[in-house]
Coordinates of C-alpha atoms in Angstrom, one line a residue:
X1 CA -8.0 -33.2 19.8
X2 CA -11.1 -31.1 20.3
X3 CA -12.6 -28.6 18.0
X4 CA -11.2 -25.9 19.1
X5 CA -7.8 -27.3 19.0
X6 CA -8.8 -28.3 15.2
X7 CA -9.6 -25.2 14.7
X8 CA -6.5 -23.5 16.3
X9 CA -4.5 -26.1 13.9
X10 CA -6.5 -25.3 10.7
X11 CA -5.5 -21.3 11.6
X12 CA -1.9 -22.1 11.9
X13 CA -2.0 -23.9 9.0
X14 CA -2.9 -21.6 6.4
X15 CA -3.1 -18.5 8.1
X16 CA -4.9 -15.1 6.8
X17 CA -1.5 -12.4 7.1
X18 CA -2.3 -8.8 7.9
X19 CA 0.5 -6.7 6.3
X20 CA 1.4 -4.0 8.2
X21 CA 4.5 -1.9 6.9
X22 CA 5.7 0.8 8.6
X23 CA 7.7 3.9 7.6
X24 CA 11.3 2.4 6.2
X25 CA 9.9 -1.4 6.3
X26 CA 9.9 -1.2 2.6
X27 CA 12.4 -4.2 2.4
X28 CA 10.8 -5.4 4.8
X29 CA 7.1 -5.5 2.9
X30 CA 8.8 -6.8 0.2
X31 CA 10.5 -10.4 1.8
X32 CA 6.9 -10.6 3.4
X33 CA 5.2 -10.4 0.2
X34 CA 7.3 -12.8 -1.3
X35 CA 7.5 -15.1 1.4
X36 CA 3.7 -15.5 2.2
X37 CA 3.5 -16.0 -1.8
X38 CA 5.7 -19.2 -1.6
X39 CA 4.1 -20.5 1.2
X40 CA 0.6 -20.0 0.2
X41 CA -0.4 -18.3 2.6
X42 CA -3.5 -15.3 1.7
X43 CA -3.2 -11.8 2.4
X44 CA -6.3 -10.2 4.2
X45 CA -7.3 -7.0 3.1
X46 CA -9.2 -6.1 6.3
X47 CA -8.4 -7.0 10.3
X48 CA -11.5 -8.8 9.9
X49 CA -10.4 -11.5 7.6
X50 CA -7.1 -11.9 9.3
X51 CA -5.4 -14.4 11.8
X52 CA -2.2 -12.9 12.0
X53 CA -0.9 -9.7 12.2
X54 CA 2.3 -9.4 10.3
X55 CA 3.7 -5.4 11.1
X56 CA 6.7 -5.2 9.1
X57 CA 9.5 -2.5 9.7
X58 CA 11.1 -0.1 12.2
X59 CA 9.4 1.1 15.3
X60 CA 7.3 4.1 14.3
X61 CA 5.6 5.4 17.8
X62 CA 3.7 7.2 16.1
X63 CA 1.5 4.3 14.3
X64 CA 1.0 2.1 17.7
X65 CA -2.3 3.7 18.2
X66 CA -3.2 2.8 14.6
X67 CA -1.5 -0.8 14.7
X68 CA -3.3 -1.1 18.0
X69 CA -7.0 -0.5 16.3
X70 CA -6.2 -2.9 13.8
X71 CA -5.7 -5.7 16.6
X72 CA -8.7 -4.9 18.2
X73 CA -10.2 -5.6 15.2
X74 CA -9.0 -8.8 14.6
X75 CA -11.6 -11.8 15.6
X76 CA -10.2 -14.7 17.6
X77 CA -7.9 -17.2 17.1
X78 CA -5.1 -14.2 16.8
X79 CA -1.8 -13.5 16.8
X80 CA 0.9 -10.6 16.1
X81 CA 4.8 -10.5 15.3
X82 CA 6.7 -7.7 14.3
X83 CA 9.7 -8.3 12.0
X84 CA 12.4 -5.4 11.8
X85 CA 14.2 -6.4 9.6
X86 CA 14.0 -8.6 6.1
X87 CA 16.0 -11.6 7.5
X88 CA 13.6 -11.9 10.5
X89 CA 10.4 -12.6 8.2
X90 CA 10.8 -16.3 8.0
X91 CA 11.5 -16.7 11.9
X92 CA 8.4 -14.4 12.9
X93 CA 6.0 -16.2 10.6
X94 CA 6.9 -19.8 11.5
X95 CA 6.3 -17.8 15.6
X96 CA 3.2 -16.5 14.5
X97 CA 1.7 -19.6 13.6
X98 CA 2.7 -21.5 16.6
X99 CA 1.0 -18.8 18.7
X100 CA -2.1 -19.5 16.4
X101 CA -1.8 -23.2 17.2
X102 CA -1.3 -22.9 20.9
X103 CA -4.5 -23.2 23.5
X104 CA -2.7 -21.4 26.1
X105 CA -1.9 -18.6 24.3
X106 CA -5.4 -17.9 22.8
X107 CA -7.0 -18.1 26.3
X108 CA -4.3 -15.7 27.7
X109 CA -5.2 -13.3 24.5
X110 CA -9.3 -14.1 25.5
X111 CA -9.1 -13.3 29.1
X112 CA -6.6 -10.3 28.0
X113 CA -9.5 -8.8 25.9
X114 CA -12.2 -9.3 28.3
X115 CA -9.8 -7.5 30.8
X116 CA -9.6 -5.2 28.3
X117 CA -6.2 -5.6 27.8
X118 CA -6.7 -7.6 24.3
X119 CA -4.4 -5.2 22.8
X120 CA -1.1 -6.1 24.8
X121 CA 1.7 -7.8 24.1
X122 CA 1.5 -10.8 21.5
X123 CA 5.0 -10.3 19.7
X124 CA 6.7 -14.5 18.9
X125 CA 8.9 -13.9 22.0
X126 CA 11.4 -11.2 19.9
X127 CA 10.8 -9.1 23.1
X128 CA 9.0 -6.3 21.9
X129 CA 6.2 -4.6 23.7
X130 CA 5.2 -2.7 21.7
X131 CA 1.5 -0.7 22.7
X132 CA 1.6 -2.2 26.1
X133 CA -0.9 -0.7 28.3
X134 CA -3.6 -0.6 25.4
X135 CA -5.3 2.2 23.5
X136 CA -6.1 4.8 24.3
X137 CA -10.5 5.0 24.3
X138 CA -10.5 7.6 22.0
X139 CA -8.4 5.1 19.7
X140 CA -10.3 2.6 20.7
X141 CA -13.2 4.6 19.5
X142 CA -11.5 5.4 16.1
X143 CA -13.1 2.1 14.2
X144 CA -12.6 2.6 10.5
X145 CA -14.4 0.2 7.9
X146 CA -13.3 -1.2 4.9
X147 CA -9.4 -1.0 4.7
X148 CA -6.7 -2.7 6.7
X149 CA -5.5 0.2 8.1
X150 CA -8.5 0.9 9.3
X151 CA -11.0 -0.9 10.8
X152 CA -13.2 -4.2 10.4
X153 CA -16.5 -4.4 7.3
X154 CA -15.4 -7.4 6.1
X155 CA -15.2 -7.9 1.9
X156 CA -14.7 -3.4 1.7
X157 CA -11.8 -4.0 -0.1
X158 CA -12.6 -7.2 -1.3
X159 CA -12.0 -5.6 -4.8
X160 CA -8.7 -4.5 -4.0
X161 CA -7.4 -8.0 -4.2
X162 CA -5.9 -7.3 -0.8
X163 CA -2.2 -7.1 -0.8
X164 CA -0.3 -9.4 -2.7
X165 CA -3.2 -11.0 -4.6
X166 CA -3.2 -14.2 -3.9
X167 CA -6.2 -15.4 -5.0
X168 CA -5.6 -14.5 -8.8
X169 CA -2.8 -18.0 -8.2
X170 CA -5.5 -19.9 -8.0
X171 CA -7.4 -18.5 -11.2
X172 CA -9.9 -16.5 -8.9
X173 CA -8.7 -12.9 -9.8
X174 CA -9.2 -12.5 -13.1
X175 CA -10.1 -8.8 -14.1
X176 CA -13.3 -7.6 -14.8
X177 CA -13.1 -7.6 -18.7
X178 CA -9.7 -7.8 -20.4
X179 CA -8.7 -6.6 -24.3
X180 CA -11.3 -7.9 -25.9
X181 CA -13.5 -4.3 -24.8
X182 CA -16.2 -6.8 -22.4
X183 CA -17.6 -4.6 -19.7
X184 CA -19.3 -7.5 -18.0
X185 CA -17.9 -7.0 -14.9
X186 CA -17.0 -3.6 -15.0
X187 CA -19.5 -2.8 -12.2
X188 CA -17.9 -5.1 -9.8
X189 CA -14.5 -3.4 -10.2
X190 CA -16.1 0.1 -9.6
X191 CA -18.5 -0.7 -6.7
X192 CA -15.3 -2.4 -4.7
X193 CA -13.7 1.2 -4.5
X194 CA -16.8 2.6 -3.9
X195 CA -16.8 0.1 -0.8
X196 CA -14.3 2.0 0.8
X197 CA -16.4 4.7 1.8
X198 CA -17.4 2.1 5.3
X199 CA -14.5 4.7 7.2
X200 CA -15.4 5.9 10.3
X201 CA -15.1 9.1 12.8
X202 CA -11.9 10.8 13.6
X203 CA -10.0 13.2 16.2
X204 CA -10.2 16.6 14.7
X205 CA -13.6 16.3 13.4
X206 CA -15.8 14.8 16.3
X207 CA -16.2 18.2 17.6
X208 CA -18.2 17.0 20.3
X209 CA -21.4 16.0 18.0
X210 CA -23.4 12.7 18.8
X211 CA -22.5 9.6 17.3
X212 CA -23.7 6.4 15.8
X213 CA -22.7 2.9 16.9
X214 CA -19.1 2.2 15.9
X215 CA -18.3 5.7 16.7
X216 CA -19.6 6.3 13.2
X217 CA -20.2 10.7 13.6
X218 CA -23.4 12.1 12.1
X219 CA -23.3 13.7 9.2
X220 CA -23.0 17.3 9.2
X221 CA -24.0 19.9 6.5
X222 CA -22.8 22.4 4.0
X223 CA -22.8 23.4 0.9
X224 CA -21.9 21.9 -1.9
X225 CA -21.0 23.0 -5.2
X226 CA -24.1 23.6 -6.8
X227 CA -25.5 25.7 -3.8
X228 CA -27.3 22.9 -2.1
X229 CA -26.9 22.2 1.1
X230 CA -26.1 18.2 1.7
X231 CA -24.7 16.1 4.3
X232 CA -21.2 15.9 4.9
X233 CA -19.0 13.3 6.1
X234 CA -15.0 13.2 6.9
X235 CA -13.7 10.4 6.0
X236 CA -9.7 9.1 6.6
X237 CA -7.7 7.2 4.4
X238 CA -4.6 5.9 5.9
X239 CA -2.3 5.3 7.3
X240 CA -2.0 1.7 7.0
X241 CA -4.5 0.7 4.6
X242 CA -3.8 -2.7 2.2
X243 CA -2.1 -1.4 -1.2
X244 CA -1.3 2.0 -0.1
X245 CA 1.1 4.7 0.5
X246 CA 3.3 3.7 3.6
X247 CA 1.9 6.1 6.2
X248 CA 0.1 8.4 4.1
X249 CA -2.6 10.0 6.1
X250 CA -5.7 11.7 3.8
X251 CA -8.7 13.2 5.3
X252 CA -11.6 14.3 3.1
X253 CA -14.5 15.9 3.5
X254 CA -17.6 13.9 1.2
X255 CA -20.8 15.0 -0.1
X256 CA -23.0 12.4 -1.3
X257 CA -20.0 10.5 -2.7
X258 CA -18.1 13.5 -4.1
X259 CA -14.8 14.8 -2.3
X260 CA -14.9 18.3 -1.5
X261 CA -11.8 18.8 0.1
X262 CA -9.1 16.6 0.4
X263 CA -6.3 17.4 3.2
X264 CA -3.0 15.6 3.8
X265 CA -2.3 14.8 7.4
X266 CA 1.4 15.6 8.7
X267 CA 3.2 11.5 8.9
X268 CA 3.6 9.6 12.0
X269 CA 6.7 10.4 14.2
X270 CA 9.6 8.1 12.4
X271 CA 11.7 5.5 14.5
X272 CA 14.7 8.0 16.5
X273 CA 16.5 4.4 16.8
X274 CA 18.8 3.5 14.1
X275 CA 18.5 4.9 10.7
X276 CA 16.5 2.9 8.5
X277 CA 16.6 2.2 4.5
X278 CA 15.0 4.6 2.3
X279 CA 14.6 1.1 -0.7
X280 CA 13.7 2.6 -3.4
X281 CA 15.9 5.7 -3.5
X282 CA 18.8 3.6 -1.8
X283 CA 21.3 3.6 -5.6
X284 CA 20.8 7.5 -5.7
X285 CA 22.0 8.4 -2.3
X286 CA 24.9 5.9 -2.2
X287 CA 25.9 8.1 -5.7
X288 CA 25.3 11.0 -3.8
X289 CA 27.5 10.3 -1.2
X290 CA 30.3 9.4 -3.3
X291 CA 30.0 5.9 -4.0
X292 CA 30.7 4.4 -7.1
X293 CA 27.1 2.8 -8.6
X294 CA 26.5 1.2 -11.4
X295 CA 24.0 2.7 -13.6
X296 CA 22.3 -1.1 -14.3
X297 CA 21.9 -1.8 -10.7
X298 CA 20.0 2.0 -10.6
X299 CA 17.9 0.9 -13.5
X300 CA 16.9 -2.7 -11.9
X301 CA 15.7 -0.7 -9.1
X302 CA 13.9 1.8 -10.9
X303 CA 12.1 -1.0 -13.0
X304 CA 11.4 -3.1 -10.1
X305 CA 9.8 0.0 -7.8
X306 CA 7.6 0.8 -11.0
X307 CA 6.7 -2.9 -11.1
X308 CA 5.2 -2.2 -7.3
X309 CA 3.4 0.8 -8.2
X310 CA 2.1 -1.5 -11.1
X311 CA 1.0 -4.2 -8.8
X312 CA -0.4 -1.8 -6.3
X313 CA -2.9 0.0 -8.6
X314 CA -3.7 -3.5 -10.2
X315 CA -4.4 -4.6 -7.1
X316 CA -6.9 -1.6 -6.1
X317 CA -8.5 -2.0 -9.5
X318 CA -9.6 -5.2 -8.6
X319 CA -7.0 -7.4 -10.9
X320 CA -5.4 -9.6 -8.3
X321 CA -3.7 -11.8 -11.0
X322 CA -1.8 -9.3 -12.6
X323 CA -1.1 -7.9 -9.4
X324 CA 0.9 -11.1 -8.9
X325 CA 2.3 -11.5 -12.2
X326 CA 3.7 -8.0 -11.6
X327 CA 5.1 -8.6 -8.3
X328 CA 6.9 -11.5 -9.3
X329 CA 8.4 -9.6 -11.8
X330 CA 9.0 -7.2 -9.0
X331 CA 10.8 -9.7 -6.6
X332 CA 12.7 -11.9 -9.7
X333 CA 14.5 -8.2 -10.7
X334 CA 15.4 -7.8 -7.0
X335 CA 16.8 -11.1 -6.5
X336 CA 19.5 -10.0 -9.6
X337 CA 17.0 -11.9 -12.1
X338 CA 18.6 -11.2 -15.7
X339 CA 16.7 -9.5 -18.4
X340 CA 15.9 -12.3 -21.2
X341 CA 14.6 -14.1 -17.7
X342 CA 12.4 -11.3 -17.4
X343 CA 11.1 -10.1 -20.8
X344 CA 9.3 -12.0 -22.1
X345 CA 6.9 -12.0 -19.2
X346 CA 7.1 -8.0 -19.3
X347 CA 5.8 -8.6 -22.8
X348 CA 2.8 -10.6 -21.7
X349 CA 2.0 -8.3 -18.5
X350 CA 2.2 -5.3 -20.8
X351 CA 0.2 -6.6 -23.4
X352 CA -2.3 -7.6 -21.0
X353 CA -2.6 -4.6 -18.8
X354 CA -1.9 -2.1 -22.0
X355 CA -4.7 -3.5 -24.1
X356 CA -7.1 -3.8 -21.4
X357 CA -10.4 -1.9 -22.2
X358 CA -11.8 -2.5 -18.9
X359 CA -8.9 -1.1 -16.7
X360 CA -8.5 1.7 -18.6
X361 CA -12.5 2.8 -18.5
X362 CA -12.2 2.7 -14.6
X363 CA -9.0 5.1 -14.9
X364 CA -9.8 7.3 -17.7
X365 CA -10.4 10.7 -17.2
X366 CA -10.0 10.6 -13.2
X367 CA -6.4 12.2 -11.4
X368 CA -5.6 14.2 -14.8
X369 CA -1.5 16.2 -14.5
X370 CA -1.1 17.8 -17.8
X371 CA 2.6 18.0 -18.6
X372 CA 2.4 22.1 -18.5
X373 CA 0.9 21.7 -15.1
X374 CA 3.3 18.8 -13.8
X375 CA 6.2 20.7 -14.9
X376 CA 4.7 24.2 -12.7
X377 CA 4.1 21.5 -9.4
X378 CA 7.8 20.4 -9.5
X379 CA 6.8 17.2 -10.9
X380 CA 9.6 15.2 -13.3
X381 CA 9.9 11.8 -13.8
X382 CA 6.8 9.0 -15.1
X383 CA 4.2 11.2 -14.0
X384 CA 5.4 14.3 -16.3
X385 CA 5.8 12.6 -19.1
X386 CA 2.1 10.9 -19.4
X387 CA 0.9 14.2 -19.6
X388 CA -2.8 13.0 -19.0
X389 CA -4.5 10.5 -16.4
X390 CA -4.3 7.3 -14.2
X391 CA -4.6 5.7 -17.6
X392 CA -1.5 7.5 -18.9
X393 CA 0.7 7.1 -15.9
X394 CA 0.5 2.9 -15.5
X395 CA 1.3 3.1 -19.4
X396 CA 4.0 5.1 -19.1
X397 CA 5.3 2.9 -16.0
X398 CA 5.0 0.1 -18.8
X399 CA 7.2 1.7 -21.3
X400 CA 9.6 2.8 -18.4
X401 CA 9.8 -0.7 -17.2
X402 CA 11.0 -1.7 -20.4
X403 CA 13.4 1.2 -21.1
X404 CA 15.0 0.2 -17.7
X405 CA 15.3 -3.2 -18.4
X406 CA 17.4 -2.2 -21.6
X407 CA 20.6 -1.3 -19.5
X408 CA 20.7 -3.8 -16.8
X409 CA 24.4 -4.8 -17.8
X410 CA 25.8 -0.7 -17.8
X411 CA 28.3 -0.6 -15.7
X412 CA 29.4 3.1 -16.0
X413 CA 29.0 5.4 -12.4
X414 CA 25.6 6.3 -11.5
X415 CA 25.3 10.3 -11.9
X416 CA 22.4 11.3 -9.8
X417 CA 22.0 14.7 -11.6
X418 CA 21.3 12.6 -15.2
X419 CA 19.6 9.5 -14.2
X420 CA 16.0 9.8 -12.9
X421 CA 15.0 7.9 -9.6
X422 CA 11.6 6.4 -10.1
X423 CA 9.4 8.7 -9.0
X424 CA 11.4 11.7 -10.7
X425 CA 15.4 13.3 -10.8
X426 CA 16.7 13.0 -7.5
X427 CA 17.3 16.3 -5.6
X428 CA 17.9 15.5 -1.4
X429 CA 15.7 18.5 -0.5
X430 CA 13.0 18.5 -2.3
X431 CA 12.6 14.7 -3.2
X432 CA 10.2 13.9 -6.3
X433 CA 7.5 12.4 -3.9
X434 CA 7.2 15.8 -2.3
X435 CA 5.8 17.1 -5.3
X436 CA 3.5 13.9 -6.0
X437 CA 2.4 14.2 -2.5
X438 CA 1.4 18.0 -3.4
X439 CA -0.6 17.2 -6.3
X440 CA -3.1 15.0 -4.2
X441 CA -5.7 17.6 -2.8
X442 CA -6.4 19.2 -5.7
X443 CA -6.7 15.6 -7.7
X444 CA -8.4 14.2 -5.2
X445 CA -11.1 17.3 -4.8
X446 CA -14.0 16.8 -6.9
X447 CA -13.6 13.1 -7.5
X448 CA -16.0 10.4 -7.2
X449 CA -15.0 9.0 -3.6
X450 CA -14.8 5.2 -5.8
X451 CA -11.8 6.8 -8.0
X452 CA -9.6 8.2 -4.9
X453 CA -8.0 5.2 -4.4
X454 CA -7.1 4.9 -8.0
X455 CA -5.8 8.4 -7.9
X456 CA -3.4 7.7 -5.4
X457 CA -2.4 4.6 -6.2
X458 CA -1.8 6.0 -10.0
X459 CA 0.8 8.5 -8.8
X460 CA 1.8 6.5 -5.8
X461 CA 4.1 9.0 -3.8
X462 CA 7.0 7.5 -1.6
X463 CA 6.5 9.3 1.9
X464 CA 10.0 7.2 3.0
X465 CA 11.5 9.9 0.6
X466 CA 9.9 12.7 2.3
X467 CA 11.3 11.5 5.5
X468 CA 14.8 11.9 3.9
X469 CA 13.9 15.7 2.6
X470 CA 13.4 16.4 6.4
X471 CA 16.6 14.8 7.3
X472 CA 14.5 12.0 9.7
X473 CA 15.0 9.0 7.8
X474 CA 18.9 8.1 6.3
X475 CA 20.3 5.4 3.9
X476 CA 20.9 2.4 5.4

């Protein structure tokens, strides 16, 4: 065997996965996540770290532009599947990695891209061709740094602890400083968000101006709010980045490393196939409709969806191995895990990510909803009731993990009008992410550019849910 073929092999072997979920793949993200955990197999924050490119859900046409920019990004030996569904995940991986281990395919893939075709057509045979013709150059312009939805700076979002936090398994991610009030490290965790400012120009604000290389704009000027005139950047964040909103699209306009103005982009066109799974929500419409559901299984949900918020916003803080921790507890509630299985380890997550000093310095004070103000924005649910900051909320998750855990074994009818969904009471036109989703500009304007990713991930909106106040994404 030569060396490339031993290096092809030591690619397939332990391959570097790419999440990519899509609008309604949140099942989907979820038997990915666990899978690649059992099988050892790291999560790459960036396209640049990756070898395979793992995009998880329905067809959303309007992301193939973005999925294609994060190919284009990806170095050589490569591959990507797509998995539609939860029980293909298993199948497409095992394909993915024999596409990494065969020759023939990555010199069909080499001569593709120096074609310029590098962007077609690698899908493990499940007949989707997805992006077929390539890019368009303006996407292929669009390079963004730092994120894996965006682009290629390798280590950006090496803070974030990429998406399921693998490394903290292997005793690599533990957290800057934890309970004992250490801010050793503390640095580390805030300079990795301040990483993400390596984004790079964008549709909408090229305006024709000249650019740098990696079609990078230059910096334009205005005023800022002390009546000097600085440089101004735009800078996206989304759609597809690692630990982030599924198909949230932000653009802000910075100023040194301040956000000025922070606007929310209208979401990708959803799949017009079959209707997909809204996951988190799923309990509360089957109510709605009539069904009879039991208020435990509601409330195993609800825990486990505030165990992913939990693990996302660990993971963006730079604490991979609590990330973990609290998307095991995540996946062992799905799987119908009872509660004195589950706990006790609750009680050593929440001790450890309650106390910490250090996590709560990088959140305090940033992303602050009063409950007077929550309560005028339509807000309900965790986010009212903290009634202060980041800090507040991912406590308040804590104590609404364990109230939820309390009544796994009800079995009296869900009533949607009484029981809270996890991001808030459950109304089908205006669902409690909508009003999350409003908050963001105005949270997000002002902010350090290193704490926007802590905002969002602190009040982590569900844009699947907004899809279903629009009436373009059902129940499956």
């Amino acid at each position: 065997m030569g060396v490339t073929g031993l290096a092809l092999r030591a690619a397939a072997e332990r391959p570097r996965v790419l999440l990519a979920a899509l609008p309604g793949g949140a099942a989907v993200r979820l038997a990915a996540e666990r899978l690649l955990r059992l099988r050892d197999w790291p999560q790459a924050s960036t396209p640049a770290q990756a070898d395979l490119l793992l995009v998880a859900g329905p067809d959303c046409p309007g992301l193939r532009a973005a999925l294609d920019r994060l190919w284009l990004d990806m170095p050589a030996p490569r591959a990507r599947v797509f998995a539609r569904r939860a029980d293909e995940v298993e199948a497409v991986l095992d394909a993915g990695s024999a596409l990494l281990r065969s020759p023939a395919e990555q010199e069909r893939l080499a001569a593709a891209a120096e074609a310029g075709g590098g962007q077609n057509g690698e899908h493990a045979g499940q007949g989707h061709r997805e992006g077929d013709g390539g890019a368009s150059s303006q996407a292929q312009h669009e390079r963004h740094g730092g994120h894996a939805g965006d682009g290629k700076t390798d280590g950006a979002d090496g803070a974030d602890g990429g998406g399921d936090g693998h490394d903290g398994e292997h005793g690599d991610g533990d957290p800057p400083e934890v309970e004992d009030g250490g801010h050793g490290d503390d640095d580390q965790g805030a300079d990795g968000h301040a990483a993400h400012g390596g984004h790079g120009s964008h549709d909408g604000h090229g305006g024709g101006e000249m650019e740098m290389p990696g079609g990078l704009p230059m910096a334009g000027q205005g005023e800022d709010r002390d009546g000097l005139t600085l440089d101004q950047l735009h800078v996206p964040l989304g759609p597809l980045l690692a630990d982030w909103p599924t198909g949230l699209s932000i653009r802000l306009v910075l100023q040194g490393d301040v956000v000025q103005q922070a606007d929310l982009e209208e979401p990708a066109a959803h799949t017009s196939g079959p209707a997909v799974e809204a996951f988190w929500v799923q309990p509360w419409l089957r109510a709605a409709s009539g069904e009879p559901v039991p208020v435990g299984e509601a409330m195993r949900r609800r825990a486990a969806a505030h165990l992913d918020s939990l693990g996302r916003l660990l993971s963006v803080a730079g604490w991979p191995a609590e990330a973990v921790s609290a998307r095991r507890l995540r996946d062992d509630l799905l799987c119908g895990a009872s509660r004195a299985a589950v706990a006790p380890r609750l009680g050593r997550l929440a001790r450890r990510v309650g106390r910490s000093r250090t996590l709560a310095w990088l959140t305090r004070g940033i992303g602050v909803v009063t409950a007077e103000e929550a309560r005028e924005a339509g807000v309900s649910g965790p986010a009212a009731r903290a009634d202060g900051d980041v800090t507040d909320r991912y406590r308040q998750w804590l104590t609404e993990i364990r109230r939820s855990l309390d009544r796994l074994e009800e079995s009296s009818p869900l009533q949607v009008a009484a029981e809270e969904s996890p991001r808030g009471l459950w109304n089908a036109e205006r669902p409690p992410s909508a009003a999350l989703t409003a908050l963001l500009p105005r949270l997000l304007a002002g902010a350090e550019f290193a704490a926007a990713r802590l905002i969002v991930a602190g009040l982590d909106p569900d844009p699947d849910e907004l899809a279903l106040g629009t009436g373009e994404m059902a129940h499956g």
